[in-house]
mmCIF file of C-alpha atoms and ligand atoms in Angstrom:
data_model
loop_
_atom_site.group_PDB
_atom_site.id
_atom_site.type_symbol
_atom_site.label_atom_id
_atom_site.label_comp_id
_atom_site.label_asym_id
_atom_site.label_seq_id
_atom_site.Cartn_x
_atom_site.Cartn_y
_atom_site.Cartn_z
ATOM 1 C CA MET Z 1 0.000 0.000 0.000
ATOM 2 C CA ASN Z 2 1.316 3.449 -0.932
ATOM 3 C CA LYS Z 3 1.116 6.415 1.384
ATOM 4 C CA ILE Z 4 -1.426 9.082 0.478
ATOM 5 C CA TYR Z 5 -0.171 12.504 -0.609
ATOM 6 C CA ASN Z 6 -2.429 15.476 -1.228
ATOM 7 C CA PHE Z 7 -1.422 17.825 -4.062
ATOM 8 C CA SER Z 8 -4.451 20.093 -3.750
ATOM 9 C CA ALA Z 9 -3.868 23.721 -4.762
ATOM 10 C CA GLY Z 10 -5.923 25.093 -1.898
ATOM 11 C CA PRO Z 11 -7.230 24.561 0.634
ATOM 12 C CA ALA Z 12 -4.098 22.467 0.675
ATOM 13 C CA MET Z 13 -2.525 19.859 2.921
ATOM 14 C CA LEU Z 14 -1.244 20.834 6.366
ATOM 15 C CA PRO Z 15 1.818 19.397 8.095
ATOM 16 C CA LYS Z 16 1.056 16.095 9.809
ATOM 17 C CA GLU Z 17 2.554 17.336 13.095
ATOM 18 C CA VAL Z 18 0.245 20.363 13.042
ATOM 19 C CA MET Z 19 -2.815 18.202 12.438
ATOM 20 C CA ILE Z 20 -1.882 15.912 15.308
ATOM 21 C CA GLU Z 21 -1.309 18.820 17.678
ATOM 22 C CA ALA Z 22 -4.633 20.386 16.689
ATOM 23 C CA GLN Z 23 -6.344 17.032 17.144
ATOM 24 C CA ASN Z 24 -4.834 16.523 20.597
ATOM 25 C CA ASN Z 25 -6.035 19.984 21.570
ATOM 26 C CA PHE Z 26 -9.388 19.843 19.917
ATOM 27 C CA ARG Z 27 -11.665 19.177 22.892
ATOM 28 C CA PHE Z 28 -9.405 20.547 25.585
ATOM 29 C CA TRP Z 29 -7.041 23.283 24.477
ATOM 30 C CA ASN Z 30 -3.670 22.872 26.188
ATOM 31 C CA LYS Z 31 -4.411 22.278 29.854
ATOM 32 C CA PHE Z 32 -7.711 24.114 29.835
ATOM 33 C CA SER Z 33 -11.154 22.615 30.226
ATOM 34 C CA TYR Z 34 -12.499 24.044 26.974
ATOM 35 C CA SER Z 35 -11.845 23.857 23.265
ATOM 36 C CA MET Z 36 -10.179 26.558 21.226
ATOM 37 C CA LEU Z 37 -13.429 26.715 19.253
ATOM 38 C CA GLU Z 38 -15.473 27.567 22.319
ATOM 39 C CA ILE Z 39 -13.800 30.629 23.744
ATOM 40 C CA SER Z 40 -13.942 34.340 23.245
ATOM 41 C CA HIS Z 41 -11.341 36.131 21.198
ATOM 42 C CA ARG Z 42 -11.092 38.450 24.239
ATOM 43 C CA ASN Z 43 -9.906 35.554 26.381
ATOM 44 C CA SER Z 44 -6.393 36.243 27.668
ATOM 45 C CA ASN Z 45 -5.141 32.797 26.626
ATOM 46 C CA PHE Z 46 -6.401 33.431 23.139
ATOM 47 C CA ILE Z 47 -4.747 36.868 23.029
ATOM 48 C CA GLU Z 48 -1.504 35.307 24.197
ATOM 49 C CA MET Z 49 -1.727 32.765 21.384
ATOM 50 C CA VAL Z 50 -2.373 35.554 18.853
ATOM 51 C CA GLU Z 51 0.615 37.540 20.087
ATOM 52 C CA MET Z 52 2.841 34.489 19.854
ATOM 53 C CA THR Z 53 1.583 33.878 16.326
ATOM 54 C CA GLU Z 54 2.554 37.376 15.213
ATOM 55 C CA HIS Z 55 5.894 37.125 17.010
ATOM 56 C CA ASN Z 56 6.726 33.882 15.178
ATOM 57 C CA LEU Z 57 5.619 35.240 11.806
ATOM 58 C CA ARG Z 58 7.784 38.323 12.305
ATOM 59 C CA LYS Z 59 10.713 36.093 13.145
ATOM 60 C CA LEU Z 60 10.180 33.829 10.129
ATOM 61 C CA LEU Z 61 9.875 36.648 7.593
ATOM 62 C CA ASN Z 62 12.173 39.059 9.371
ATOM 63 C CA ILE Z 63 9.484 41.737 9.366
ATOM 64 C CA PRO Z 64 10.857 45.164 10.371
ATOM 65 C CA ASN Z 65 9.124 47.046 13.189
ATOM 66 C CA HIS Z 66 7.726 49.717 10.915
ATOM 67 C CA TYR Z 67 5.581 47.117 9.185
ATOM 68 C CA LYS Z 68 2.258 46.086 10.719
ATOM 69 C CA VAL Z 69 0.782 42.620 10.579
ATOM 70 C CA LEU Z 70 -2.999 42.502 10.155
ATOM 71 C CA PHE Z 71 -5.344 39.550 9.962
ATOM 72 C CA SER Z 72 -8.596 39.948 8.096
ATOM 73 C CA GLN Z 73 -11.216 37.936 6.256
ATOM 74 C CA GLY Z 74 -12.505 37.726 2.714
ATOM 75 C CA GLY Z 75 -9.447 36.040 1.250
ATOM 76 C CA ALA Z 76 -7.139 37.417 -1.380
ATOM 77 C CA ARG Z 77 -10.106 38.265 -3.569
ATOM 78 C CA GLY Z 78 -11.394 40.461 -0.775
ATOM 79 C CA GLN Z 79 -8.094 42.323 -0.796
ATOM 80 C CA PHE Z 80 -8.460 42.915 -4.548
ATOM 81 C CA SER Z 81 -11.068 45.538 -3.536
ATOM 82 C CA VAL Z 82 -9.874 46.379 -0.036
ATOM 83 C CA ILE Z 83 -6.448 47.537 -1.214
ATOM 84 C CA PRO Z 84 -7.633 50.268 -3.595
ATOM 85 C CA MET Z 85 -10.391 51.216 -1.109
ATOM 86 C CA ASN Z 86 -7.757 51.866 1.526
ATOM 87 C CA LEU Z 87 -4.927 53.302 -0.493
ATOM 88 C CA VAL Z 88 -6.277 55.346 -3.411
ATOM 89 C CA ASN Z 89 -9.129 57.502 -4.633
ATOM 90 C CA LYS Z 90 -11.341 57.190 -7.679
ATOM 91 C CA ASN Z 91 -9.148 59.351 -9.920
ATOM 92 C CA ASP Z 92 -5.800 57.875 -8.916
ATOM 93 C CA CYS Z 93 -3.808 55.835 -11.434
ATOM 94 C CA THR Z 94 -2.568 52.353 -10.580
ATOM 95 C CA ASP Z 95 -0.429 49.865 -12.520
ATOM 96 C CA TYR Z 96 -1.472 46.221 -12.490
ATOM 97 C CA ILE Z 97 1.121 43.830 -13.828
ATOM 98 C CA CYS Z 98 -0.630 40.917 -15.547
ATOM 99 C CA SER Z 99 1.119 37.566 -15.559
ATOM 100 C CA GLY Z 100 -1.813 35.197 -15.287
ATOM 101 C CA TYR Z 101 -5.266 34.569 -13.919
ATOM 102 C CA TRP Z 102 -4.974 36.038 -10.415
ATOM 103 C CA SER Z 103 -3.056 39.190 -11.242
ATOM 104 C CA THR Z 104 -5.566 39.915 -14.010
ATOM 105 C CA ALA Z 105 -8.514 39.265 -11.689
ATOM 106 C CA ALA Z 106 -7.018 41.751 -9.212
ATOM 107 C CA ALA Z 107 -6.795 44.379 -11.968
ATOM 108 C CA GLU Z 108 -10.396 43.849 -13.057
ATOM 109 C CA GLU Z 109 -11.690 44.245 -9.505
ATOM 110 C CA ALA Z 110 -9.623 47.371 -8.844
ATOM 111 C CA LYS Z 111 -11.316 49.101 -11.808
ATOM 112 C CA LYS Z 112 -14.318 49.684 -9.553
ATOM 113 C CA TYR Z 113 -12.255 51.927 -7.289
ATOM 114 C CA CYS Z 114 -9.563 53.676 -9.308
ATOM 115 C CA LEU Z 115 -7.997 54.065 -12.735
ATOM 116 C CA VAL Z 116 -6.227 50.868 -13.664
ATOM 117 C CA LYS Z 117 -3.571 50.306 -16.269
ATOM 118 C CA LYS Z 118 -3.020 46.642 -17.061
ATOM 119 C CA ILE Z 119 0.531 45.840 -18.091
ATOM 120 C CA ASN Z 120 1.133 42.474 -19.720
ATOM 121 C CA VAL Z 121 4.567 41.074 -18.894
ATOM 122 C CA ILE Z 122 4.313 37.617 -20.439
ATOM 123 C CA ASN Z 123 6.191 36.879 -23.631
ATOM 124 C CA VAL Z 124 5.478 33.615 -25.388
ATOM 125 C CA HIS Z 125 8.209 32.171 -27.608
ATOM 126 C CA ASN Z 126 7.743 28.733 -29.174
ATOM 127 C CA ARG Z 127 4.989 28.157 -26.626
ATOM 128 C CA ILE Z 128 7.387 28.898 -23.724
ATOM 129 C CA ASN Z 129 6.194 31.585 -21.305
ATOM 130 C CA LEU Z 130 8.795 34.076 -20.162
ATOM 131 C CA ILE Z 131 8.229 37.061 -17.889
ATOM 132 C CA LEU Z 132 9.731 40.368 -18.916
ATOM 133 C CA PRO Z 133 12.457 41.450 -16.461
ATOM 134 C CA MET Z 134 11.262 44.114 -14.032
ATOM 135 C CA ASN Z 135 13.470 46.850 -15.435
ATOM 136 C CA GLN Z 136 11.535 46.520 -18.714
ATOM 137 C CA TRP Z 137 8.101 46.867 -17.151
ATOM 138 C CA LYS Z 138 6.435 49.987 -18.549
ATOM 139 C CA ILE Z 139 5.513 51.631 -15.264
ATOM 140 C CA ASN Z 140 3.522 54.867 -15.470
ATOM 141 C CA LYS Z 141 5.192 57.937 -14.077
ATOM 142 C CA ASN Z 142 2.117 58.971 -12.130
ATOM 143 C CA THR Z 143 1.011 55.598 -10.832
ATOM 144 C CA SER Z 144 0.049 55.403 -7.140
ATOM 145 C CA TYR Z 145 1.197 51.817 -6.838
ATOM 146 C CA ILE Z 146 2.391 48.761 -8.731
ATOM 147 C CA HIS Z 147 0.512 45.552 -8.094
ATOM 148 C CA TYR Z 148 1.695 42.094 -9.119
ATOM 149 C CA CYS Z 149 1.470 38.419 -8.221
ATOM 150 C CA PRO Z 150 4.829 36.699 -7.639
ATOM 151 C CA ASN Z 151 3.332 33.227 -7.998
ATOM 152 C CA GLU Z 152 0.490 32.543 -10.404
ATOM 153 C CA THR Z 153 -1.054 29.478 -8.803
ATOM 154 C CA ILE Z 154 -2.910 28.143 -11.852
ATOM 155 C CA SER Z 155 -0.245 28.471 -14.540
ATOM 156 C CA GLY Z 156 2.757 27.853 -12.279
ATOM 157 C CA ILE Z 157 4.462 31.031 -13.446
ATOM 158 C CA ALA Z 158 6.586 32.889 -10.905
ATOM 159 C CA ILE Z 159 8.304 36.249 -10.738
ATOM 160 C CA HIS Z 160 11.356 35.474 -8.626
ATOM 161 C CA GLU Z 161 13.001 38.863 -8.949
ATOM 162 C CA GLU Z 162 12.780 41.115 -5.896
ATOM 163 C CA PRO Z 163 11.117 44.451 -6.685
ATOM 164 C CA LYS Z 164 13.302 47.536 -6.665
ATOM 165 C CA PHE Z 165 11.121 50.483 -7.562
ATOM 166 C CA THR Z 166 12.138 53.668 -5.868
ATOM 167 C CA ASN Z 167 9.363 56.025 -4.814
ATOM 168 C CA LYS Z 168 6.611 53.678 -5.920
ATOM 169 C CA MET Z 169 4.411 51.574 -3.692
ATOM 170 C CA VAL Z 170 4.732 47.877 -4.474
ATOM 171 C CA ILE Z 171 1.817 45.623 -3.581
ATOM 172 C CA CYS Z 172 1.980 41.859 -3.978
ATOM 173 C CA ASP Z 173 -0.439 38.958 -3.842
ATOM 174 C CA PHE Z 174 1.658 36.327 -2.068
ATOM 175 C CA SER Z 175 -1.247 33.883 -1.565
ATOM 176 C CA SER Z 176 0.490 30.836 -2.971
ATOM 177 C CA CYS Z 177 4.123 31.572 -2.134
ATOM 178 C CA ILE Z 178 4.244 33.358 1.216
ATOM 179 C CA LEU Z 179 6.818 31.703 3.519
ATOM 180 C CA SER Z 180 8.164 29.546 0.684
ATOM 181 C CA LYS Z 181 11.406 31.498 0.283
ATOM 182 C CA SER Z 182 13.233 34.403 1.884
ATOM 183 C CA ILE Z 183 12.178 37.840 0.791
ATOM 184 C CA ASN Z 184 13.245 41.298 1.857
ATOM 185 C CA ILE Z 185 10.101 42.888 3.285
ATOM 186 C CA ASN Z 186 11.654 46.339 2.843
ATOM 187 C CA ASN Z 187 11.213 45.978 -0.923
ATOM 188 C CA TYR Z 188 7.439 45.821 -0.551
ATOM 189 C CA SER Z 189 4.809 48.302 0.638
ATOM 190 C CA LEU Z 190 2.058 45.775 1.189
ATOM 191 C CA ILE Z 191 1.988 41.998 1.003
ATOM 192 C CA TYR Z 192 -1.196 40.003 1.309
ATOM 193 C CA ALA Z 193 -2.082 36.336 1.228
ATOM 194 C CA SER Z 194 -5.075 34.151 1.783
ATOM 195 C CA ALA Z 195 -4.222 31.382 4.211
ATOM 196 C CA GLN Z 196 -5.315 28.208 2.504
ATOM 197 C CA LYS Z 197 -2.317 27.681 0.205
ATOM 198 C CA ASN Z 198 0.772 27.895 2.319
ATOM 199 C CA ILE Z 199 -0.266 28.992 5.801
ATOM 200 C CA GLY Z 200 -3.288 27.214 7.211
ATOM 201 C CA PRO Z 201 -6.955 26.548 6.574
ATOM 202 C CA SER Z 202 -9.140 29.033 4.696
ATOM 203 C CA GLY Z 203 -10.938 31.820 6.515
ATOM 204 C CA ILE Z 204 -8.157 34.173 7.424
ATOM 205 C CA THR Z 205 -6.206 36.645 5.317
ATOM 206 C CA LEU Z 206 -2.763 37.981 6.119
ATOM 207 C CA ILE Z 207 -1.718 41.560 5.393
ATOM 208 C CA ILE Z 208 1.751 42.948 6.012
ATOM 209 C CA ILE Z 209 1.774 46.681 5.467
ATOM 210 C CA ARG Z 210 4.238 49.514 5.932
ATOM 211 C CA GLU Z 211 2.979 51.546 8.853
ATOM 212 C CA ASP Z 212 2.945 54.943 7.127
ATOM 213 C CA LEU Z 213 0.515 53.664 4.479
ATOM 214 C CA ILE Z 214 -2.197 53.062 7.042
ATOM 215 C CA LYS Z 215 -4.269 56.185 6.970
ATOM 216 C CA GLN Z 216 -7.867 57.214 6.864
ATOM 217 C CA SER Z 217 -9.317 55.307 3.929
ATOM 218 C CA ASN Z 218 -12.079 56.721 1.798
ATOM 219 C CA GLN Z 219 -15.353 57.276 3.608
ATOM 220 C CA LEU Z 220 -17.283 54.391 2.106
ATOM 221 C CA THR Z 221 -14.816 51.678 3.154
ATOM 222 C CA PRO Z 222 -16.585 49.298 5.543
ATOM 223 C CA SER Z 223 -15.006 49.486 8.993
ATOM 224 C CA ILE Z 224 -14.176 45.772 9.050
ATOM 225 C CA LEU Z 225 -12.068 46.282 5.914
ATOM 226 C CA ASP Z 226 -10.389 49.494 6.981
ATOM 227 C CA TYR Z 227 -6.687 48.983 7.736
ATOM 228 C CA GLN Z 228 -6.690 51.728 10.368
ATOM 229 C CA THR Z 229 -9.609 50.058 12.164
ATOM 230 C CA LEU Z 230 -7.985 46.631 11.925
ATOM 231 C CA LEU Z 231 -4.810 48.047 13.413
ATOM 232 C CA THR Z 232 -6.594 49.922 16.201
ATOM 233 C CA TYR Z 233 -8.469 46.784 17.220
ATOM 234 C CA ASN Z 234 -5.527 44.378 16.808
ATOM 235 C CA SER Z 235 -7.326 42.642 13.934
ATOM 236 C CA MET Z 236 -10.315 41.983 16.199
ATOM 237 C CA PHE Z 237 -12.806 44.691 15.288
ATOM 238 C CA ASN Z 238 -15.262 41.926 14.526
ATOM 239 C CA THR Z 239 -14.981 38.295 15.617
ATOM 240 C CA PRO Z 240 -12.007 36.798 13.811
ATOM 241 C CA PRO Z 241 -11.913 33.210 12.474
ATOM 242 C CA THR Z 242 -10.376 31.974 15.713
ATOM 243 C CA PHE Z 243 -9.680 28.371 14.791
ATOM 244 C CA SER Z 244 -8.109 29.297 11.481
ATOM 245 C CA TRP Z 245 -5.873 31.807 13.282
ATOM 246 C CA TYR Z 246 -4.871 29.161 15.813
ATOM 247 C CA LEU Z 247 -3.905 26.692 13.081
ATOM 248 C CA CYS Z 248 -1.841 29.334 11.287
ATOM 249 C CA GLY Z 249 -0.024 29.806 14.581
ATOM 250 C CA LEU Z 250 0.726 26.099 14.770
ATOM 251 C CA VAL Z 251 2.068 26.179 11.210
ATOM 252 C CA PHE Z 252 4.397 29.107 12.049
ATOM 253 C CA LYS Z 253 5.702 27.174 15.064
ATOM 254 C CA TRP Z 254 6.214 24.136 12.853
ATOM 255 C CA LEU Z 255 8.140 26.227 10.302
ATOM 256 C CA ILE Z 256 10.471 27.519 13.003
ATOM 257 C CA LYS Z 257 11.030 23.948 14.140
ATOM 258 C CA GLN Z 258 11.919 22.958 10.570
ATOM 259 C CA GLY Z 259 14.739 25.499 10.696
ATOM 260 C CA GLY Z 260 13.004 28.606 9.342
ATOM 261 C CA ILE Z 261 12.486 29.926 5.851
ATOM 262 C CA GLU Z 262 16.034 29.505 4.545
ATOM 263 C CA LYS Z 263 15.903 25.819 5.336
ATOM 264 C CA ILE Z 264 12.379 25.431 3.929
ATOM 265 C CA GLU Z 265 13.407 27.292 0.774
ATOM 266 C CA LYS Z 266 16.217 24.792 0.128
ATOM 267 C CA ILE Z 267 13.817 21.886 0.539
ATOM 268 C CA ASN Z 268 11.243 23.581 -1.710
ATOM 269 C CA GLN Z 269 13.851 24.091 -4.406
ATOM 270 C CA LYS Z 270 14.903 20.474 -4.208
ATOM 271 C CA LYS Z 271 11.292 19.299 -4.417
ATOM 272 C CA ALA Z 272 10.553 21.442 -7.472
ATOM 273 C CA PHE Z 273 13.860 20.470 -9.101
ATOM 274 C CA LEU Z 274 13.023 16.765 -8.823
ATOM 275 C CA LEU Z 275 9.742 17.280 -10.662
ATOM 276 C CA TYR Z 276 11.024 19.645 -13.349
ATOM 277 C CA SER Z 277 13.935 17.283 -14.057
ATOM 278 C CA ILE Z 278 11.598 14.398 -14.732
ATOM 279 C CA ILE Z 279 9.518 16.599 -17.028
ATOM 280 C CA ASP Z 280 12.535 18.035 -18.879
ATOM 281 C CA ASN Z 281 14.203 14.672 -19.349
ATOM 282 C CA SER Z 282 11.209 13.122 -21.021
ATOM 283 C CA GLU Z 283 9.342 13.575 -24.295
ATOM 284 C CA PHE Z 284 6.270 12.243 -22.593
ATOM 285 C CA TYR Z 285 5.733 15.155 -20.189
ATOM 286 C CA ILE Z 286 5.984 18.815 -21.061
ATOM 287 C CA ASN Z 287 6.062 22.168 -19.252
ATOM 288 C CA TYR Z 288 5.673 25.534 -20.973
ATOM 289 C CA VAL Z 289 7.340 27.894 -18.503
ATOM 290 C CA HIS Z 290 10.856 29.238 -19.015
ATOM 291 C CA PRO Z 291 13.156 27.836 -16.285
ATOM 292 C CA SER Z 292 13.720 31.323 -14.853
ATOM 293 C CA ASN Z 293 9.983 31.761 -14.203
ATOM 294 C CA ARG Z 294 9.031 28.341 -12.959
ATOM 295 C CA SER Z 295 7.063 28.212 -9.749
ATOM 296 C CA ILE Z 296 8.525 26.208 -6.889
ATOM 297 C CA MET Z 297 5.036 25.862 -5.375
ATOM 298 C CA ASN Z 298 2.826 24.840 -8.292
ATOM 299 C CA VAL Z 299 4.398 22.570 -10.881
ATOM 300 C CA VAL Z 300 2.177 22.521 -13.971
ATOM 301 C CA PHE Z 301 2.699 20.114 -16.842
ATOM 302 C CA TRP Z 302 0.958 18.284 -19.658
ATOM 303 C CA LEU Z 303 1.190 14.868 -21.226
ATOM 304 C CA THR Z 304 2.329 15.305 -24.834
ATOM 305 C CA ASP Z 305 -0.374 12.801 -25.733
ATOM 306 C CA SER Z 306 -3.284 14.618 -24.091
ATOM 307 C CA SER Z 307 -5.607 11.657 -24.603
ATOM 308 C CA LEU Z 308 -3.758 9.964 -21.727
ATOM 309 C CA GLU Z 309 -4.504 12.760 -19.242
ATOM 310 C CA SER Z 310 -7.622 11.333 -17.640
ATOM 311 C CA LEU Z 311 -5.943 7.941 -17.321
ATOM 312 C CA PHE Z 312 -2.944 9.633 -15.683
ATOM 313 C CA LEU Z 313 -5.247 11.301 -13.171
ATOM 314 C CA LYS Z 314 -7.148 8.095 -12.451
ATOM 315 C CA GLU Z 315 -4.058 5.935 -12.014
ATOM 316 C CA SER Z 316 -2.159 8.531 -9.977
ATOM 317 C CA ASN Z 317 -5.134 8.745 -7.646
ATOM 318 C CA ASN Z 318 -5.051 4.960 -7.223
ATOM 319 C CA PHE Z 319 -1.323 5.276 -6.525
ATOM 320 C CA GLY Z 320 -2.106 7.538 -3.532
ATOM 321 C CA LEU Z 321 -1.425 10.837 -5.299
ATOM 322 C CA LEU Z 322 -4.506 12.982 -4.882
ATOM 323 C CA PHE Z 323 -5.864 16.094 -6.617
ATOM 324 C CA LEU Z 324 -3.339 16.433 -9.442
ATOM 325 C CA LYS Z 325 -5.920 17.823 -11.876
ATOM 326 C CA ASN Z 326 -5.291 21.474 -12.690
ATOM 327 C CA HIS Z 327 -7.896 24.245 -12.609
ATOM 328 C CA LYS Z 328 -10.378 23.858 -15.476
ATOM 329 C CA ILE Z 329 -9.445 27.180 -17.124
ATOM 330 C CA LEU Z 330 -6.032 25.768 -18.056
ATOM 331 C CA GLY Z 331 -6.271 21.980 -17.821
ATOM 332 C CA GLY Z 332 -3.291 19.667 -17.569
ATOM 333 C CA ILE Z 333 -1.639 18.412 -14.413
ATOM 334 C CA ARG Z 334 -0.675 20.534 -11.432
ATOM 335 C CA ALA Z 335 1.311 19.352 -8.445
ATOM 336 C CA SER Z 336 0.935 21.925 -5.683
ATOM 337 C CA ILE Z 337 3.897 21.329 -3.452
ATOM 338 C CA TYR Z 338 3.651 23.868 -0.670
ATOM 339 C CA ASN Z 339 5.794 23.833 2.468
ATOM 340 C CA SER Z 340 3.744 21.039 4.033
ATOM 341 C CA MET Z 341 4.438 18.559 1.233
ATOM 342 C CA PRO Z 342 7.270 16.296 2.358
ATOM 343 C CA ILE Z 343 9.968 15.264 -0.089
ATOM 344 C CA GLU Z 344 8.650 11.680 0.138
ATOM 345 C CA GLY Z 345 5.477 12.871 -1.592
ATOM 346 C CA ILE Z 346 7.539 14.160 -4.500
ATOM 347 C CA GLU Z 347 9.528 10.940 -4.668
ATOM 348 C CA GLN Z 348 6.334 8.936 -4.872
ATOM 349 C CA LEU Z 349 5.016 11.189 -7.645
ATOM 350 C CA VAL Z 350 8.291 10.855 -9.561
ATOM 351 C CA LYS Z 351 8.114 7.083 -9.191
ATOM 352 C CA PHE Z 352 4.587 7.112 -10.565
ATOM 353 C CA MET Z 353 5.506 9.368 -13.497
ATOM 354 C CA ILE Z 354 8.348 7.052 -14.489
ATOM 355 C CA TYR Z 355 6.092 4.014 -14.222
ATOM 356 C CA PHE Z 356 3.316 5.682 -16.224
ATOM 357 C CA GLU Z 357 5.642 6.726 -19.007
ATOM 358 C CA LYS Z 358 7.111 3.208 -19.261
ATOM 359 C CA ARG Z 359 3.662 1.685 -19.357
ATOM 360 C CA TYR Z 360 2.043 4.028 -21.895
ATOM 361 C CA GLY Z 361 4.879 5.982 -23.544
HETATM 362 C C1 PLP X 1 -6.015 31.257 -4.317
HETATM 363 C C2 PLP X 1 -5.550 32.543 -4.765
HETATM 364 C C3 PLP X 1 -6.352 33.685 -4.711
HETATM 365 C C4 PLP X 1 -7.789 33.641 -4.217
HETATM 366 O O1 PLP X 1 -7.839 33.423 -2.853
HETATM 367 P P1 PLP X 1 -9.237 33.502 -2.082
HETATM 368 O O2 PLP X 1 -8.866 33.245 -0.657
HETATM 369 O O3 PLP X 1 -10.116 32.441 -2.666
HETATM 370 O O4 PLP X 1 -9.790 34.855 -2.294
HETATM 371 C C5 PLP X 1 -5.823 34.884 -5.124
HETATM 372 N N1 PLP X 1 -4.563 34.970 -5.562
HETATM 373 C C6 PLP X 1 -3.753 33.906 -5.635
HETATM 374 C C7 PLP X 1 -2.349 34.060 -6.111
HETATM 375 C C8 PLP X 1 -4.212 32.654 -5.237
HETATM 376 O O5 PLP X 1 -3.407 31.586 -5.299
#
């Protein structure tokens, strides 16, 4: 019998150790006589947990003091509207870098709140997707901010370059790559991420924002979405998703125990390398992303004989490799290999891919 590995893109698998700890604490949290799910967010033990969670996140990402950490709801899609609501006015210009589905969706939503210029940065050459280097992005002189997505979850296209735009706000949707590699927070004005890819279960949204950008937002912004209100109330203006927050905290603790982000990044690179090598060394599997823009979180590939795709998905599932089917807008195979995916899961997938090619290639 093979072990079961879950390649879901999100909500995605959580570390086994985290699940066990949550399970052990489910009815009676730590030494208390109640469950985490049954207490007030004003409870001092809960507040202590929340403070520890922020402390650990700050440590993991090396977040400078002049950046604030906020937790909100509504996912990354919520932030697509919340960001312009908080940071700009109707007649302000914004630049939205488009490199795939999510960055384009963010641009479309922002149009409700400000003037949006979409900037395509994908070049396709012989079917291979390559992202234009940042110094060739056609940024508008008068733009209020630059928005982009460093990891397009559906197409597996990543922008690995660190942003270096002087005097321009840089806002990034880190939903599917937060905590996967070291970044320099100082290069960003605002980073946001929904939890269910690489942090924890769905329900909570992380925002890391430079303190001076938190100001009175425009009058119509709902209070629960207003960064100033979130900050004033320590992300508890309304009742937060307490259990989701707790699990994120367990994941941060787990990451520290793994050796922190530098260690995790090395493992992530090794995991992705194993998969891309198999794809590159075979005529049977194919990937259309230039090596410099390949995601280390979402490995997307096709079978050159596409008629074998459904069989691949069926047999891989029987082999213990779950949810390898990509989003329907693109098709093909996608292995989402976030921090929680152990290297053994990759090895089992590689073993299956070799077997499948031998059998049907
Ligand atoms: C999943 C995802 C989203 C959408 O997240 P929701 O929590 O469903 O709003 C947005 N951007 C990226 C990059 C994603 O991977």
